[in-house]
């Protein structure tokens, strides 16, 4: 068994090898630049009289929460079913061995 020394959580944030960061850093950079652009443009939007409210974000958040709740429930149901099936397979092993012993005896 390979036992690695525990690292501090701050060191783990900046791990590059074996991380997903090399695959998504361009998307992260684009998202960062987009958010900086939106923040920089906010005073210009407010000077035009455009107001941002939190209502669309609240509605979207509730919709996403409901969707993820149903999805999580379906995943948990699959997990429980898989555990039941694996338990049945695990329980049938000793029964097959004992029947084999009786057959060979």
Short mmCIF file of C-alpha atoms in Angstrom, two decimals:
data_model
loop_
_atom_site.label_atom_id
_atom_site.label_comp_id
_atom_site.label_asym_id
_atom_site.label_seq_id
_atom_site.Cartn_x
_atom_site.Cartn_y
_atom_site.Cartn_z
CA UNK A 1 0.00 0.00 0.00
CA UNK A 2 1.30 3.42 -0.93
CA UNK A 3 1.22 5.84 1.97
CA UNK A 4 1.93 9.44 1.13
CA UNK A 5 2.70 12.10 3.71
CA UNK A 6 -0.20 14.38 4.45
CA UNK A 7 0.07 17.84 2.97
CA UNK A 8 -1.38 21.06 4.26
CA UNK A 9 -4.63 22.09 2.53
CA UNK A 10 -2.99 25.25 1.21
CA UNK A 11 -0.37 23.18 -0.62
CA UNK A 12 -3.08 20.97 -2.11
CA UNK A 13 -4.79 24.00 -3.67
CA UNK A 14 -1.75 24.69 -5.85
CA UNK A 15 -1.05 21.08 -6.94
CA UNK A 16 -0.79 20.96 -10.73
CA UNK A 17 0.20 17.33 -11.44
CA UNK A 18 -2.74 14.95 -11.16
CA UNK A 19 -5.20 17.82 -11.01
CA UNK A 20 -8.06 18.83 -13.27
CA UNK A 21 -6.67 22.37 -13.49
CA UNK A 22 -4.65 21.82 -16.69
CA UNK A 23 -7.86 20.89 -18.48
CA UNK A 24 -10.02 23.77 -17.22
CA UNK A 25 -7.64 26.66 -16.68
CA UNK A 26 -8.61 28.34 -19.96
CA UNK A 27 -12.28 28.25 -19.00
CA UNK A 28 -11.45 29.57 -15.54
CA UNK A 29 -9.41 32.37 -17.06
CA UNK A 30 -12.21 33.31 -19.48
CA UNK A 31 -14.75 33.26 -16.67
CA UNK A 32 -12.49 35.46 -14.56
CA UNK A 33 -12.03 37.94 -17.42
CA UNK A 34 -15.77 38.02 -18.09
CA UNK A 35 -16.56 38.73 -14.45
CA UNK A 36 -13.92 41.48 -14.29
CA UNK A 37 -15.45 43.02 -17.45
CA UNK A 38 -18.95 42.94 -15.96
CA UNK A 39 -17.73 44.56 -12.74
CA UNK A 40 -15.90 47.23 -14.73
CA UNK A 41 -19.03 47.94 -16.83
CA UNK A 42 -21.38 48.18 -13.83
CA UNK A 43 -20.98 51.96 -13.31
CA UNK A 44 -21.73 52.52 -16.99
CA UNK A 45 -24.91 50.43 -16.78
CA UNK A 46 -26.09 52.29 -13.70
CA UNK A 47 -25.46 55.64 -15.43
CA UNK A 48 -27.85 54.51 -18.20
CA UNK A 49 -30.52 53.84 -15.58
CA UNK A 50 -30.41 50.04 -15.87
CA UNK A 51 -30.98 48.35 -12.53
CA UNK A 52 -30.09 44.78 -11.67
CA UNK A 53 -32.35 42.89 -9.28
CA UNK A 54 -31.78 39.58 -7.56
CA UNK A 55 -35.13 38.12 -8.65
CA UNK A 56 -33.88 36.25 -11.76
CA UNK A 57 -31.02 34.75 -9.79
CA UNK A 58 -33.36 33.68 -7.00
CA UNK A 59 -35.77 32.02 -9.40
CA UNK A 60 -32.94 30.28 -11.22
CA UNK A 61 -31.44 29.17 -7.90
CA UNK A 62 -34.71 27.61 -6.76
CA UNK A 63 -35.11 25.81 -10.10
CA UNK A 64 -31.58 24.44 -9.96
CA UNK A 65 -32.05 23.33 -6.34
CA UNK A 66 -35.21 21.42 -7.21
CA UNK A 67 -33.55 19.82 -10.24
CA UNK A 68 -30.49 18.76 -8.22
CA UNK A 69 -32.71 17.44 -5.45
CA UNK A 70 -34.50 15.11 -7.84
CA UNK A 71 -31.25 14.10 -9.48
CA UNK A 72 -29.64 13.36 -6.12
CA UNK A 73 -32.64 11.28 -5.10
CA UNK A 74 -32.38 9.21 -8.29
CA UNK A 75 -28.65 8.67 -7.73
CA UNK A 76 -29.25 7.60 -4.14
CA UNK A 77 -31.93 5.15 -5.29
CA UNK A 78 -29.47 3.60 -7.73
CA UNK A 79 -26.85 3.37 -5.00
CA UNK A 80 -29.26 1.62 -2.64
CA UNK A 81 -30.37 -0.80 -5.36
CA UNK A 82 -26.76 -1.62 -6.23
CA UNK A 83 -25.97 -2.30 -2.58
CA UNK A 84 -28.97 -4.62 -2.30
CA UNK A 85 -27.95 -6.52 -5.42
CA UNK A 86 -24.34 -6.79 -4.30
CA UNK A 87 -25.51 -7.98 -0.89
CA UNK A 88 -27.53 -10.72 -2.58
CA UNK A 89 -24.48 -11.77 -4.61
CA UNK A 90 -22.32 -11.69 -1.50
CA UNK A 91 -24.82 -13.79 0.45
CA UNK A 92 -25.13 -16.39 -2.30
CA UNK A 93 -21.39 -17.20 -2.19
CA UNK A 94 -21.35 -19.21 1.04
CA UNK A 95 -24.57 -20.96 0.02
CA UNK A 96 -22.96 -22.10 -3.25
CA UNK A 97 -19.86 -23.31 -1.39
CA UNK A 98 -21.90 -25.32 1.11
CA UNK A 99 -23.97 -26.88 -1.69
CA UNK A 100 -20.77 -27.74 -3.52
CA UNK A 101 -19.37 -29.42 -0.41
CA UNK A 102 -22.57 -31.46 -0.02
CA UNK A 103 -22.45 -32.44 -3.69
CA UNK A 104 -18.82 -33.58 -3.49
CA UNK A 105 -19.26 -35.41 -0.16
#
